[in-house]
PDB file of N, CA, C and O in Angstrom:
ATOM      1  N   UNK A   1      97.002 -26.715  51.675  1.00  0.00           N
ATOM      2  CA  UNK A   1      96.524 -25.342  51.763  1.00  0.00           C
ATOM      3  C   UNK A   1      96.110 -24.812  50.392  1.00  0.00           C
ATOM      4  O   UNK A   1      95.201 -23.982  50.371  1.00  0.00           O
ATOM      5  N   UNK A   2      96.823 -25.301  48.943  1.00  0.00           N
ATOM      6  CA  UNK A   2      96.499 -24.716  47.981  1.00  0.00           C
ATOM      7  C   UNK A   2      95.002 -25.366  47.697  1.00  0.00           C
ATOM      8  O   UNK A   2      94.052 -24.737  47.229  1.00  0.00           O
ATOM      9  N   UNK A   3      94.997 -26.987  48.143  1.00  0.00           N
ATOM     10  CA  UNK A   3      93.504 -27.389  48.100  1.00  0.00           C
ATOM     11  C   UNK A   3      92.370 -26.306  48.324  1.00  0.00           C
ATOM     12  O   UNK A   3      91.607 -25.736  47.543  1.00  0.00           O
ATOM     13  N   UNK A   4      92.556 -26.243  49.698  1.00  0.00           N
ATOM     14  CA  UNK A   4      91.378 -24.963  50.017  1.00  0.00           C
ATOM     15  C   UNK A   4      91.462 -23.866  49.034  1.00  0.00           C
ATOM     16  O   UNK A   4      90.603 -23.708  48.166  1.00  0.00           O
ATOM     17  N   UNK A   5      92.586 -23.041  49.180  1.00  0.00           N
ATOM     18  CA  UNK A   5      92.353 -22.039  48.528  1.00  0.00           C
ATOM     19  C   UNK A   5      91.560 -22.298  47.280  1.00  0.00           C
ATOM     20  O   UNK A   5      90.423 -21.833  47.192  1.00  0.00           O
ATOM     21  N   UNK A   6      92.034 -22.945  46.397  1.00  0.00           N
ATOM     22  CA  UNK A   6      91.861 -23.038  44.942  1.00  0.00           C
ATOM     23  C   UNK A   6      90.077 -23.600  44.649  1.00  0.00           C
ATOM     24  O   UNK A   6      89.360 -23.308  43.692  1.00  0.00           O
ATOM     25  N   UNK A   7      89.658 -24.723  46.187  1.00  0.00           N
ATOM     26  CA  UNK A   7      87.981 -25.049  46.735  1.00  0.00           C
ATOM     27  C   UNK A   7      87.514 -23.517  46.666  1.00  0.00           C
ATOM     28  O   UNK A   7      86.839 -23.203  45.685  1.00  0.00           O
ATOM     29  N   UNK A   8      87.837 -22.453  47.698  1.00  0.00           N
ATOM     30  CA  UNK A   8      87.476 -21.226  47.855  1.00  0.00           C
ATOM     31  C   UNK A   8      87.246 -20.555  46.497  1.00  0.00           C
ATOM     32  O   UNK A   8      86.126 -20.182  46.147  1.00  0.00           O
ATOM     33  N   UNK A   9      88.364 -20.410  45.731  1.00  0.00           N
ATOM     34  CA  UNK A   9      88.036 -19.362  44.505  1.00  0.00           C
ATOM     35  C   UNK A   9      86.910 -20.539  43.745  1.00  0.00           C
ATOM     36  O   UNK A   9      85.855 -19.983  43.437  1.00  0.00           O
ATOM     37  N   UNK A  10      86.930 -21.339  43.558  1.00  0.00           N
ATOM     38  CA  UNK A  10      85.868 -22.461  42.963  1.00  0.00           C
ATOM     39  C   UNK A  10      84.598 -21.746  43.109  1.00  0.00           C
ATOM     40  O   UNK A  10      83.853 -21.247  42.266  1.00  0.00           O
ATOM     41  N   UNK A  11      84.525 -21.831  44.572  1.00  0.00           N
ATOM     42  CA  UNK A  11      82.979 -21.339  44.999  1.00  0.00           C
ATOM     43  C   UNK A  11      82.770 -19.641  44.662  1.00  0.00           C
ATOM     44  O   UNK A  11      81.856 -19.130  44.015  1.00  0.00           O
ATOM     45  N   UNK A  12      83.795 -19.046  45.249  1.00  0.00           N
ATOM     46  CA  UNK A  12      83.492 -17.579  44.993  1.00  0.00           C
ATOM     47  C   UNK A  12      83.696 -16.993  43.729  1.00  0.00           C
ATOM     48  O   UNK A  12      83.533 -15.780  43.599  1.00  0.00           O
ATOM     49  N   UNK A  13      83.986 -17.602  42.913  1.00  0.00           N
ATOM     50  CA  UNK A  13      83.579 -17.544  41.378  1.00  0.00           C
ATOM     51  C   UNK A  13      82.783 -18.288  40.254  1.00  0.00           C
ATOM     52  O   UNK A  13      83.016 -18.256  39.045  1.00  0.00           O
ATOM     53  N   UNK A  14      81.736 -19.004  40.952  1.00  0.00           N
ATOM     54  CA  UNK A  14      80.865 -19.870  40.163  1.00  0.00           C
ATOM     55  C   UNK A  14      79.891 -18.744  40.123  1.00  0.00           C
ATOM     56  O   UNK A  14      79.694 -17.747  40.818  1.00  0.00           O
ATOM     57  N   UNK A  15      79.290 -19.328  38.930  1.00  0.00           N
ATOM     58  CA  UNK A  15      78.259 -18.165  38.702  1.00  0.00           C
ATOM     59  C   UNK A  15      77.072 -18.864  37.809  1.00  0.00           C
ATOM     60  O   UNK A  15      77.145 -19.806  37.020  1.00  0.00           O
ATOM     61  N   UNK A  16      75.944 -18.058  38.221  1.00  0.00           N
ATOM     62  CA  UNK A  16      74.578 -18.569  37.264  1.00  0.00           C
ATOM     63  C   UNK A  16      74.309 -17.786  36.433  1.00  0.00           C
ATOM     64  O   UNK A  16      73.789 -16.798  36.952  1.00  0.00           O
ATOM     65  N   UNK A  17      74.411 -17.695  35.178  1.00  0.00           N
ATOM     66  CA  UNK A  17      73.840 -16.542  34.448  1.00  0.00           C
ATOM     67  C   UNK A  17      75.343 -15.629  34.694  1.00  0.00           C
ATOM     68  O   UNK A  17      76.527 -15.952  34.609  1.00  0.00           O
ATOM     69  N   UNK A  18      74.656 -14.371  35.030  1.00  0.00           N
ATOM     70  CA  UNK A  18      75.660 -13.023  35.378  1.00  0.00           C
ATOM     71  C   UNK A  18      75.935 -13.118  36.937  1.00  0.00           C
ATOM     72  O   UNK A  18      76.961 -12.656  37.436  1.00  0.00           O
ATOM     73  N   UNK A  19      74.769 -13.864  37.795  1.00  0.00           N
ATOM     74  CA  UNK A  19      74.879 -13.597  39.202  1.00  0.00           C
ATOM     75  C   UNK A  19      76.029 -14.647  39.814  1.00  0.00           C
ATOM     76  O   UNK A  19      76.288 -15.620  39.105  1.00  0.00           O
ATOM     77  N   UNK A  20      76.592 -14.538  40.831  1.00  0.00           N
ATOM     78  CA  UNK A  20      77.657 -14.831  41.460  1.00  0.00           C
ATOM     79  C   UNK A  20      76.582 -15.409  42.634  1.00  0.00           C
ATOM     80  O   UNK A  20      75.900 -14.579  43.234  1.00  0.00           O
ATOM     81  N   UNK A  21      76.437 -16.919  42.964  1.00  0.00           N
ATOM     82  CA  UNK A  21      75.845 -17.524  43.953  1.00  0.00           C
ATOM     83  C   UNK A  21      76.534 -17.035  45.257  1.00  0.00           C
ATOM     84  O   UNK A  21      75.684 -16.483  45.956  1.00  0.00           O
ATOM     85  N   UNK A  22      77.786 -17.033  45.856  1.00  0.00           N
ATOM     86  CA  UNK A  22      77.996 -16.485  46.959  1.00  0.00           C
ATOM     87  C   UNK A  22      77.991 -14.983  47.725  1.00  0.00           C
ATOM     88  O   UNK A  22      78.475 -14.683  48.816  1.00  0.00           O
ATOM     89  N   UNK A  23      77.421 -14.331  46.961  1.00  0.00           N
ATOM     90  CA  UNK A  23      77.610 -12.778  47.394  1.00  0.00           C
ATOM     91  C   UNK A  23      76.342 -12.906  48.832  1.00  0.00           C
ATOM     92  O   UNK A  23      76.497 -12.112  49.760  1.00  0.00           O
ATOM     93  N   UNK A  24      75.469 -13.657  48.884  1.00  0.00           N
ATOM     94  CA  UNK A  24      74.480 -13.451  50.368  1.00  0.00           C
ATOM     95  C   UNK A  24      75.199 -14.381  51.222  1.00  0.00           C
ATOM     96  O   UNK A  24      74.415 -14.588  52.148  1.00  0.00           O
ATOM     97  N   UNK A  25      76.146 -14.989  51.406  1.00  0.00           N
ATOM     98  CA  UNK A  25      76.764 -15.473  51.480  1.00  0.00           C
ATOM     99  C   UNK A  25      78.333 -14.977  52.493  1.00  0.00           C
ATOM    100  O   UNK A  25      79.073 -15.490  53.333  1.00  0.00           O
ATOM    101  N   UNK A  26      78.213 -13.879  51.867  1.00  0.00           N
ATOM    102  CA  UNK A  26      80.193 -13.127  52.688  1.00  0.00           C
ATOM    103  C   UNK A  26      79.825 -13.188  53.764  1.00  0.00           C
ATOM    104  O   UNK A  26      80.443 -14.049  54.391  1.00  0.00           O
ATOM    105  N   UNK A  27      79.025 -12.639  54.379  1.00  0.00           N
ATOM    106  CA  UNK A  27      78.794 -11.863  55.476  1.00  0.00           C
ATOM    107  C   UNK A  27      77.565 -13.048  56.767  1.00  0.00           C
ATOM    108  O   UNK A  27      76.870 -13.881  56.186  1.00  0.00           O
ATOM    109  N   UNK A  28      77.467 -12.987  58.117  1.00  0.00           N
ATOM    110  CA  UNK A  28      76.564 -13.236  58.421  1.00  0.00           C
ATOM    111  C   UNK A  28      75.305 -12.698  58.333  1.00  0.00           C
ATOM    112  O   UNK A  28      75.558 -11.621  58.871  1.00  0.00           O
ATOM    113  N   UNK A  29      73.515 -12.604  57.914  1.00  0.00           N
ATOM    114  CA  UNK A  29      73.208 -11.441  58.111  1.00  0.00           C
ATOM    115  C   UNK A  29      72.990 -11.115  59.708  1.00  0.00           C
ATOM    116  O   UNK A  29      73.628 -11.730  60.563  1.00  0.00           O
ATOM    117  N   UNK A  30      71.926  -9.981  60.071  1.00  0.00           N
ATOM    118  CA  UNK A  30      72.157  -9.333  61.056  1.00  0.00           C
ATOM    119  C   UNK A  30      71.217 -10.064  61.924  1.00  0.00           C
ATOM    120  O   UNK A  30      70.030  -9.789  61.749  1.00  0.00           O
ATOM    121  N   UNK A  31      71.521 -10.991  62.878  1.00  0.00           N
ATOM    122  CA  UNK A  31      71.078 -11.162  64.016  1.00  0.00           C
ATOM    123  C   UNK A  31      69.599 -11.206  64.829  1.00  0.00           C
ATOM    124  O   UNK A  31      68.786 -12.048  65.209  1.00  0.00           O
ATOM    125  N   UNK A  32      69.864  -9.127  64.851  1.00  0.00           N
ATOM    126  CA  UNK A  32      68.325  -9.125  65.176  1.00  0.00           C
ATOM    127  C   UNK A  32      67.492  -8.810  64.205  1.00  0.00           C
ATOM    128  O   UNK A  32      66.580  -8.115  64.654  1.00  0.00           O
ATOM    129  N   UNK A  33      67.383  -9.043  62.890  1.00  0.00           N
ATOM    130  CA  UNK A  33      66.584  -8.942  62.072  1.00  0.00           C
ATOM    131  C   UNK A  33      66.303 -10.278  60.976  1.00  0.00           C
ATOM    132  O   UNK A  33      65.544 -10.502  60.033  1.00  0.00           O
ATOM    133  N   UNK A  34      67.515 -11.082  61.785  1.00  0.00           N
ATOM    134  CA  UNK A  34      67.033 -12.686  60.979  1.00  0.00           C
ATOM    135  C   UNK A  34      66.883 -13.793  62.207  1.00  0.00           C
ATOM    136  O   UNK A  34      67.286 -14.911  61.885  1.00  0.00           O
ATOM    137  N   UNK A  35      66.415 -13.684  63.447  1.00  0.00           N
ATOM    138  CA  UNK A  35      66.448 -14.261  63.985  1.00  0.00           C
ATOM    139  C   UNK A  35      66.109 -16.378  64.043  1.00  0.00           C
ATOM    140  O   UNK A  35      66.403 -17.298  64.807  1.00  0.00           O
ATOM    141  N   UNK A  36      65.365 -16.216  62.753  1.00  0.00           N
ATOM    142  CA  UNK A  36      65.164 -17.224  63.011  1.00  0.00           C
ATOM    143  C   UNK A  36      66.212 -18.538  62.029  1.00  0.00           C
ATOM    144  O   UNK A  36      66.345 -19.760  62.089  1.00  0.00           O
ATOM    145  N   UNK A  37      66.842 -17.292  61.082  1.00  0.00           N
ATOM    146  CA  UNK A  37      68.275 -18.044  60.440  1.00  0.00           C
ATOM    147  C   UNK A  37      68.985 -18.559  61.569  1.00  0.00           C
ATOM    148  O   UNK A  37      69.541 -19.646  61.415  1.00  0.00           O
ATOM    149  N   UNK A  38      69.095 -17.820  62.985  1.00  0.00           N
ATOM    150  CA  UNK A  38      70.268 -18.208  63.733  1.00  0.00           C
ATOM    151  C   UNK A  38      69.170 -19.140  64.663  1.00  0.00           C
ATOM    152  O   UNK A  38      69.751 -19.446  65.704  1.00  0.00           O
ATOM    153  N   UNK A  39      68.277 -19.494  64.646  1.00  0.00           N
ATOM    154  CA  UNK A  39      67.360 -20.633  65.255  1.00  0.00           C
ATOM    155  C   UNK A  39      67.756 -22.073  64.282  1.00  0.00           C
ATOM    156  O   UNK A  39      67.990 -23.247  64.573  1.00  0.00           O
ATOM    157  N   UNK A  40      67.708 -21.486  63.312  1.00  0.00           N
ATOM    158  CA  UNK A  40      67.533 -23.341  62.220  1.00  0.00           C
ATOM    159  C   UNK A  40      69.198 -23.585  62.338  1.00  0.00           C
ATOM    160  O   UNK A  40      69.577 -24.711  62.660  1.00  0.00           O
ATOM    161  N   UNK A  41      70.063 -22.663  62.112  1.00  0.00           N
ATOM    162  CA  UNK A  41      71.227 -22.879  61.511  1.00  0.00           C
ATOM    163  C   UNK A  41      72.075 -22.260  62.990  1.00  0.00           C
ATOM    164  O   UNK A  41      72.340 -21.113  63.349  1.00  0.00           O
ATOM    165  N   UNK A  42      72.307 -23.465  63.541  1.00  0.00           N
ATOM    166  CA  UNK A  42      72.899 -23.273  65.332  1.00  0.00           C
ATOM    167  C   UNK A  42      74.638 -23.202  65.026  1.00  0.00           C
ATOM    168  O   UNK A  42      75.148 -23.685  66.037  1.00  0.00           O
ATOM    169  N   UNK A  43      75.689 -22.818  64.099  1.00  0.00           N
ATOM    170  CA  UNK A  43      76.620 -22.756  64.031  1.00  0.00           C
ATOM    171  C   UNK A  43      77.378 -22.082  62.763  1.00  0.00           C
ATOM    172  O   UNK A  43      78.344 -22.488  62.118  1.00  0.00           O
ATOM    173  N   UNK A  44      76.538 -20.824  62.629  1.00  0.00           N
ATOM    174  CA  UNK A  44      76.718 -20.112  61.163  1.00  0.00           C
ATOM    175  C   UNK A  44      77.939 -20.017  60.888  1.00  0.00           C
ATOM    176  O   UNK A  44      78.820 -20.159  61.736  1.00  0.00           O
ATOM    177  N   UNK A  45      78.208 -19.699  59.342  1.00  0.00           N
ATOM    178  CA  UNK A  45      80.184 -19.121  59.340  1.00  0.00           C
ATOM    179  C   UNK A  45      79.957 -18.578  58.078  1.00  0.00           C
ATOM    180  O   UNK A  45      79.120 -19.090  57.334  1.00  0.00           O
ATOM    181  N   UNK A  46      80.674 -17.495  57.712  1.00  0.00           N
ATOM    182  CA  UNK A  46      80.463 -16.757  56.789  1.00  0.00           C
ATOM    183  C   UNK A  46      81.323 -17.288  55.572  1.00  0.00           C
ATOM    184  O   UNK A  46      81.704 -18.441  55.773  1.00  0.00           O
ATOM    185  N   UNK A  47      81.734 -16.752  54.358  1.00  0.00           N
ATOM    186  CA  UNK A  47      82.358 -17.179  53.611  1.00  0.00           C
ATOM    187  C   UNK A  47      83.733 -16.652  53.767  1.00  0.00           C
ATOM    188  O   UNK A  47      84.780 -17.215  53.447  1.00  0.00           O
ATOM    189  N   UNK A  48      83.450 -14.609  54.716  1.00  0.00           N
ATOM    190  CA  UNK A  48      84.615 -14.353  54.761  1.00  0.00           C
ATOM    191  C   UNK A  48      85.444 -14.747  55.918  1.00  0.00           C
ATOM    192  O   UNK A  48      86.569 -14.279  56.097  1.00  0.00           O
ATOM    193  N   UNK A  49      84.963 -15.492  56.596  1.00  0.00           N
ATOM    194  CA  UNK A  49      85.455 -16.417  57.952  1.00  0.00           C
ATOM    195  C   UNK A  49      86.334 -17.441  57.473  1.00  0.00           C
ATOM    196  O   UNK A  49      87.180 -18.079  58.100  1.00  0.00           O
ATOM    197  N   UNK A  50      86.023 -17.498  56.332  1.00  0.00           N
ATOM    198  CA  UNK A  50      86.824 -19.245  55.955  1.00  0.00           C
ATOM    199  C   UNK A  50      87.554 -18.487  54.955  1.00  0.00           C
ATOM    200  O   UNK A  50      88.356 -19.296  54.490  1.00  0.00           O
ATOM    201  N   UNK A  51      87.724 -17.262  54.319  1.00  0.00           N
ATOM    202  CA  UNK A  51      88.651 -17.053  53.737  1.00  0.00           C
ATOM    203  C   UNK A  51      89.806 -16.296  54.456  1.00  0.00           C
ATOM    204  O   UNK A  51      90.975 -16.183  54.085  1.00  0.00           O
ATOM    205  N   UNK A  52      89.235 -15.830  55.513  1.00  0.00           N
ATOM    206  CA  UNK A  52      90.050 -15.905  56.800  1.00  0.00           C
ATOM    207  C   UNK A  52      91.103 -16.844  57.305  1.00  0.00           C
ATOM    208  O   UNK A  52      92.305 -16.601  57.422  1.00  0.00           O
ATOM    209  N   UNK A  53      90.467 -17.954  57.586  1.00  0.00           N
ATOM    210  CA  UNK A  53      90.798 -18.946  58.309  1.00  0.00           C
ATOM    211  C   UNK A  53      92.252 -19.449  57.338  1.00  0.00           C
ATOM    212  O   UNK A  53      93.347 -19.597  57.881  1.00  0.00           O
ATOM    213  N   UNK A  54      92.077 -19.622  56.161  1.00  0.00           N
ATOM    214  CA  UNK A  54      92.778 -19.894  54.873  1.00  0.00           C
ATOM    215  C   UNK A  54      93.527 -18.872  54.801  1.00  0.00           C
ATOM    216  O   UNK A  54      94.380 -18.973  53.919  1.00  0.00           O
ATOM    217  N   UNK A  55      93.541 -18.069  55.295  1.00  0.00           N
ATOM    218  CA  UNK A  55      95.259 -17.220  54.794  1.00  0.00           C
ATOM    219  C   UNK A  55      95.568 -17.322  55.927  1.00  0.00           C
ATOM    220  O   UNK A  55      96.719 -17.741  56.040  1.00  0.00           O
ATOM    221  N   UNK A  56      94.952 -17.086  57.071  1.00  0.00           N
ATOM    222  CA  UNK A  56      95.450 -17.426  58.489  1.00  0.00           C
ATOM    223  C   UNK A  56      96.371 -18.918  58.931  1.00  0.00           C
ATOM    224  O   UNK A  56      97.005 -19.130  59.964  1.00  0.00           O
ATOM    225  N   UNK A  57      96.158 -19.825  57.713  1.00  0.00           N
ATOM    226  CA  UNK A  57      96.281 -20.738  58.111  1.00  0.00           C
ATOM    227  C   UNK A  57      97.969 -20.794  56.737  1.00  0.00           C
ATOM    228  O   UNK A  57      98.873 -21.532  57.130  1.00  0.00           O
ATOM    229  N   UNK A  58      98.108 -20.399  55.989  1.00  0.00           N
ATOM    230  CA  UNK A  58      98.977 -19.881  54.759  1.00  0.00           C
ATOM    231  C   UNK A  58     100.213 -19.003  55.628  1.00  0.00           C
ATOM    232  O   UNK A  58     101.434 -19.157  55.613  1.00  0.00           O
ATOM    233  N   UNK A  59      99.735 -18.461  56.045  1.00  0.00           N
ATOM    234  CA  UNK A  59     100.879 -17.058  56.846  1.00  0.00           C
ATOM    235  C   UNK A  59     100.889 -16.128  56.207  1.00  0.00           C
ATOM    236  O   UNK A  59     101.885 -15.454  55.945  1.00  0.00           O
ATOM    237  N   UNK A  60      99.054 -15.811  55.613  1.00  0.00           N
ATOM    238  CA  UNK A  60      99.457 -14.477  54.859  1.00  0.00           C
ATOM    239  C   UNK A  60      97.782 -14.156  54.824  1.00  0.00           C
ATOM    240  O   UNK A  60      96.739 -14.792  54.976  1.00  0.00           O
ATOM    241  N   UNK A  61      98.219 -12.689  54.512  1.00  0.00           N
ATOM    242  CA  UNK A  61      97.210 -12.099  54.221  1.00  0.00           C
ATOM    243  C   UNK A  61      96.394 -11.668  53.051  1.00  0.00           C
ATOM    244  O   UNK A  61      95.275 -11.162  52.963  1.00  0.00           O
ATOM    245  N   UNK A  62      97.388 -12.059  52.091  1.00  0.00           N
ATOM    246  CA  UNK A  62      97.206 -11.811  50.432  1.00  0.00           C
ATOM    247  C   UNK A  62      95.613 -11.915  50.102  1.00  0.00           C
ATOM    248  O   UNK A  62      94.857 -12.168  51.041  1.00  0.00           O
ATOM    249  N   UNK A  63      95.053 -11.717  48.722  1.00  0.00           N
ATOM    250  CA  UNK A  63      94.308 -11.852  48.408  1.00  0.00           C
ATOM    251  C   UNK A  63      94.029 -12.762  48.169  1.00  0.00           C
ATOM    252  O   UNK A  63      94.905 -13.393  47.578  1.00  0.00           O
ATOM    253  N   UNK A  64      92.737 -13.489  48.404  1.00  0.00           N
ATOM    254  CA  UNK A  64      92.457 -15.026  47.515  1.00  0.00           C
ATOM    255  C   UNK A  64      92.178 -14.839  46.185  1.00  0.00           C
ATOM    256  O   UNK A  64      91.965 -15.808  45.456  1.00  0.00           O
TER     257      UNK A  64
END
């Protein structure tokens, strides 16, 4: 479990420059206005789904 976690902060703190690669990333976007993201990509998951899944899976809710 600390694997993941510690994979997770990896990713959600790499950065290019000043920008943070995962911030388009947290969230799914919206559906009916990206329709064709959810055409190419048949099993989306957000980033905050899996940081979900990872404390869910810990027994906690803490912060990553």
């Amino acid at each position: 479990d600390d694997s993941l976690r510690i994979l997770y902060n990896a990713v959600k703190n790499y950065k290019l420059g000043a920008q943070t690669l995962i911030d388009p990333f947290m969230k799914l976007p919206n559906r009916r206005f990206h329709q064709d993201y959810y055409e190419e990509i048949k099993r989306p998951i957000a980033m905050s789904v899996i940081k979900n899944h990872i404390q869910v899976r810990r027994g906690t809710r803490d912060v990553l």
